[in-house]
mmCIF file of C-alpha atoms in Angstrom:
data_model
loop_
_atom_site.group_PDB
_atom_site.id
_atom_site.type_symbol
_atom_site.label_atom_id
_atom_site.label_comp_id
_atom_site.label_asym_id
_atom_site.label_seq_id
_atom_site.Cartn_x
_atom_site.Cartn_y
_atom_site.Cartn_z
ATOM 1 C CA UNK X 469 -12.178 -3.876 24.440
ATOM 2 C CA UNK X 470 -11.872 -7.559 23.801
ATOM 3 C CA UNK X 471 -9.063 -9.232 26.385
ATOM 4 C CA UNK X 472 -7.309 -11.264 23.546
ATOM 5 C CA UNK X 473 -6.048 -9.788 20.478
ATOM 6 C CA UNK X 474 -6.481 -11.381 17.253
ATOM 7 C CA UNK X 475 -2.951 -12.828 16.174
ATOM 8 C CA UNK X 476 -3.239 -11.630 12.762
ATOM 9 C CA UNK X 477 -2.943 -7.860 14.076
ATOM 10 C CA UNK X 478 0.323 -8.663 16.127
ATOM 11 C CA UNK X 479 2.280 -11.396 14.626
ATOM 12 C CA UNK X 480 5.310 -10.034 12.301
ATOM 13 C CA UNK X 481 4.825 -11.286 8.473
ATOM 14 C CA UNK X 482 8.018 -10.506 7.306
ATOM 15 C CA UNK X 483 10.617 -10.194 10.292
ATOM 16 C CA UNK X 484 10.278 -13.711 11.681
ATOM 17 C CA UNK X 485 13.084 -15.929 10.793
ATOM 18 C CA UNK X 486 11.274 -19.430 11.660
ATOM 19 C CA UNK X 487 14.164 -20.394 13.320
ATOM 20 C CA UNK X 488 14.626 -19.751 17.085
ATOM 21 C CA UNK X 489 17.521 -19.986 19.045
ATOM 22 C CA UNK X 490 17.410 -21.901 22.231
ATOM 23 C CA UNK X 491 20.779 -20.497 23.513
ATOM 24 C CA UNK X 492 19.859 -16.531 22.703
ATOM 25 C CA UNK X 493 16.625 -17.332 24.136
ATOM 26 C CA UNK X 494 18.120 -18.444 27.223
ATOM 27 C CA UNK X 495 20.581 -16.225 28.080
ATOM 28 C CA UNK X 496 18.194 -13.283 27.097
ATOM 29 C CA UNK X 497 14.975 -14.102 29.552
ATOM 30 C CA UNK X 498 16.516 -12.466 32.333
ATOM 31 C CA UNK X 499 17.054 -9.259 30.100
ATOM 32 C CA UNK X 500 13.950 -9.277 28.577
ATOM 33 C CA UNK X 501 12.806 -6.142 30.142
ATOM 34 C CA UNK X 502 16.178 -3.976 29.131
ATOM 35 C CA UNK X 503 15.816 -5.654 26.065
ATOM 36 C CA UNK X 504 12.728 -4.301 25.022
ATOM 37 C CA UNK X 505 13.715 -0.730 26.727
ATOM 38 C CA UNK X 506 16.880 -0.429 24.648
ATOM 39 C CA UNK X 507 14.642 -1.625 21.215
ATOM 40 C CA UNK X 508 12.325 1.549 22.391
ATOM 41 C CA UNK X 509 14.636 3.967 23.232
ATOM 42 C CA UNK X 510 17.070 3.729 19.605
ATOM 43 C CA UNK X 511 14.115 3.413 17.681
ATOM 44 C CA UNK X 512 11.561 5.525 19.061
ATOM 45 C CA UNK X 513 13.947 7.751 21.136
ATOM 46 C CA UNK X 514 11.698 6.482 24.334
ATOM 47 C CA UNK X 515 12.611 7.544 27.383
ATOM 48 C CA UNK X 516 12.858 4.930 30.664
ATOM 49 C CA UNK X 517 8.959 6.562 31.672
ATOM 50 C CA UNK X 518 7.643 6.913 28.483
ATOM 51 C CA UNK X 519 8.748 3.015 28.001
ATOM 52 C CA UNK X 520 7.104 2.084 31.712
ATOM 53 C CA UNK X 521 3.965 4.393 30.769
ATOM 54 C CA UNK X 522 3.299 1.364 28.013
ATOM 55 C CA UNK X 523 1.146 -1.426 28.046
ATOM 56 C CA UNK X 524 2.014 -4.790 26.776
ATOM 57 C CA UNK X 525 -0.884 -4.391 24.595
ATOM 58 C CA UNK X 526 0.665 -0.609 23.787
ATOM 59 C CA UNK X 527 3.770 -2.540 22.910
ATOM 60 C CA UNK X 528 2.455 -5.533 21.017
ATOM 61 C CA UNK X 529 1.158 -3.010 18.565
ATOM 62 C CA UNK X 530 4.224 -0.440 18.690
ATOM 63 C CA UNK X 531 6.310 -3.296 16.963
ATOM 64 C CA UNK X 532 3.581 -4.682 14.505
ATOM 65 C CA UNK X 533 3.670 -0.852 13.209
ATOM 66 C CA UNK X 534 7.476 -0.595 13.261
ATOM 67 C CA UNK X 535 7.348 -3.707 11.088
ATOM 68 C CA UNK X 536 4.802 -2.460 8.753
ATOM 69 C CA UNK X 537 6.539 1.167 8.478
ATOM 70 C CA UNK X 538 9.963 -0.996 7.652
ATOM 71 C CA UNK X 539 8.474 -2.921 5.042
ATOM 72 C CA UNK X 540 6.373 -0.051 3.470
ATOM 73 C CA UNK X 541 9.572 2.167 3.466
ATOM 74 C CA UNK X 542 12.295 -0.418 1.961
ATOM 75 C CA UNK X 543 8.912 -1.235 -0.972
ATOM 76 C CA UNK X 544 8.777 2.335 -1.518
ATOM 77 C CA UNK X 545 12.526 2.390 -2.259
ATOM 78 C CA UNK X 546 12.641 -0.669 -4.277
ATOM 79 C CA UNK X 547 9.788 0.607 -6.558
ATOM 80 C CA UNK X 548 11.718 3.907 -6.583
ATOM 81 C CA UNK X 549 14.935 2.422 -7.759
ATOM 82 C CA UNK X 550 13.640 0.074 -9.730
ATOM 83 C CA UNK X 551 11.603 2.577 -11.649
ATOM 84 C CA UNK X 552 14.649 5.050 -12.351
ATOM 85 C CA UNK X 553 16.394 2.188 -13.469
ATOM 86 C CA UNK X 554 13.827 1.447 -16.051
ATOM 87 C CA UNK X 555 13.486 4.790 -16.939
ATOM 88 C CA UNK X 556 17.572 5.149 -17.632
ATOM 89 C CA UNK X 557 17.282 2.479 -19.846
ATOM 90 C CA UNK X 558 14.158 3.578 -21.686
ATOM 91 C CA UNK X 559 14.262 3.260 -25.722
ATOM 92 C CA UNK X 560 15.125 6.454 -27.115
ATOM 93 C CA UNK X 561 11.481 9.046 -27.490
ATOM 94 C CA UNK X 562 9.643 6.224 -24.817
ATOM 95 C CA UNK X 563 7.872 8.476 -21.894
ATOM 96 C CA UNK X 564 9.172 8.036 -18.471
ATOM 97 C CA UNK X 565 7.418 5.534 -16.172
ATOM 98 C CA UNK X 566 5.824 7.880 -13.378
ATOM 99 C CA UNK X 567 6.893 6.756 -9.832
ATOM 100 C CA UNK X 568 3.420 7.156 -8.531
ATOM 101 C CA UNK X 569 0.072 7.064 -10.373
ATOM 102 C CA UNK X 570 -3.469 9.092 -9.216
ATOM 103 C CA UNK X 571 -5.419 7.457 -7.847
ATOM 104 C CA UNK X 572 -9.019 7.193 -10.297
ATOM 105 C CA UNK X 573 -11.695 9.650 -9.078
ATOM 106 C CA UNK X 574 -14.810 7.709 -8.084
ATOM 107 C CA UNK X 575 -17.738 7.908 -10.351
ATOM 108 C CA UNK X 576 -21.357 9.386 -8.556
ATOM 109 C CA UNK X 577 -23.664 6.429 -9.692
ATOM 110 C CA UNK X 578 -26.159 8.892 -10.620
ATOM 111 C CA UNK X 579 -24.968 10.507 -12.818
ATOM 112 C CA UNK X 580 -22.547 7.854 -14.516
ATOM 113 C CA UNK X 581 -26.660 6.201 -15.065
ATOM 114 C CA UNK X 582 -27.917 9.971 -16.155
ATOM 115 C CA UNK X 583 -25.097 10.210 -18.618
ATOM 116 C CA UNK X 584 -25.128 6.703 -19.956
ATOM 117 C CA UNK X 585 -28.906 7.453 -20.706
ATOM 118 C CA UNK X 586 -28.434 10.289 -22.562
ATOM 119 C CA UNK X 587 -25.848 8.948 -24.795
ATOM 120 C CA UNK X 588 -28.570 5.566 -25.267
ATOM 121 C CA UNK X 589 -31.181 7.965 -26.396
ATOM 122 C CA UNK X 590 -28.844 10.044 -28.604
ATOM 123 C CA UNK X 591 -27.623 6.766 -30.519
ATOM 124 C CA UNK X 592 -31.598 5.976 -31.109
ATOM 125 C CA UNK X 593 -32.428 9.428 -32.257
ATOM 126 C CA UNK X 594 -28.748 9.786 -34.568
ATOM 127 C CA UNK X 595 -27.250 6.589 -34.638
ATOM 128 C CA UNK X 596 -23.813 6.264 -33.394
ATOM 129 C CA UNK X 597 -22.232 8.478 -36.281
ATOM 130 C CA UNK X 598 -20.937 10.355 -33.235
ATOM 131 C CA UNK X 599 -17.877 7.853 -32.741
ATOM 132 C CA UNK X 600 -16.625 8.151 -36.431
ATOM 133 C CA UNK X 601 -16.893 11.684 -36.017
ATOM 134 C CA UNK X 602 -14.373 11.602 -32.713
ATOM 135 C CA UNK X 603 -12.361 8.871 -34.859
ATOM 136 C CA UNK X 604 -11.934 10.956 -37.364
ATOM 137 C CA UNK X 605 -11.107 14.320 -35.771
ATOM 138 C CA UNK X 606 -8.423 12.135 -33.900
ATOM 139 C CA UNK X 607 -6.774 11.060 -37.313
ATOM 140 C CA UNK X 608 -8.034 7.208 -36.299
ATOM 141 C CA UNK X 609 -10.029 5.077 -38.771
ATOM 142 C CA UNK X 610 -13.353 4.198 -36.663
ATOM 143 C CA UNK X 611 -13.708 0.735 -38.772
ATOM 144 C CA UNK X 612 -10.376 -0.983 -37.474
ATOM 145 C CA UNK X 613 -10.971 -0.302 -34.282
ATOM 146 C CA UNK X 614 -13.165 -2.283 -31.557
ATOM 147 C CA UNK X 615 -16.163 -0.989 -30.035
ATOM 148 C CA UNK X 616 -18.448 -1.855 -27.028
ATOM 149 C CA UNK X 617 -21.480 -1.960 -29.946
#
């Protein structure tokens, strides 16, 4: 385990203001300690041991997760409230905008390669009248539309 962390993994993104305040600062180094405890304890319901049984490193990363969960959580309700917004003021017949979209099923290489030789060898053999044929049974005309030829 390397003695100095990386300060990308601890520092806060989004909760530092920039600004810091000499007189706060001041008055709260001899707190510092009870400071902490008290941000443990409401948060994380700590108790006074489980707070001592931490290490600053335990710590350091206890608050970079507390900011990530924050910022995940108010996202997730932004997108959430944005999105039934949108949806409340869809045009009349539009589908609703899902809140949350699959994620695509990855593709074995193999047989992506397999299938893509078939279809290479079927379009030598017959020609590609396959596609008008799926055009067509789809009510589409296969000549307006663009192709990967």
């Amino acid at each position: 385990m390397p003695f100095f962390i990386p300060r990308r993994l601890i520092d806060f993104e989004y909760f530092e203001s920039g600004e810091v305040d000499e007189e706060y600062t001041k008055l709260a180094k001899d707190y510092k300690n009870d400071i902490d405890f008290a941000f443990f304890a409401v948060n994380f319901n700590y108790s006074k041991s489980d707070y001592e049984e931490l290490t600053p490193k335990e710590k350091t990363f206890i608050y970079k997760a507390w900011e990530d969960k924050i910022v995940r959580e108010s996202t997730l309700l932004n997108n959430a409230v944005y999105n039934a917004i949108a949806n409340s003021h869809r045009k009349k017949g539009k589908k609703y905008q899902k809140l949350w979209k699959k994620k695509p099923k990855s593709v074995d290489q193999d047989i992506a390669y397999n299938n893509m030789k078939i279809i290479k060898d079927i379009e030598k053999r017959d020609g590609k009248s396959w596609i008008e044929k799926i055009y067509k049974a789809g009510g589409l005309n296969a000549s307006s539309k663009k192709r990967g030829d």
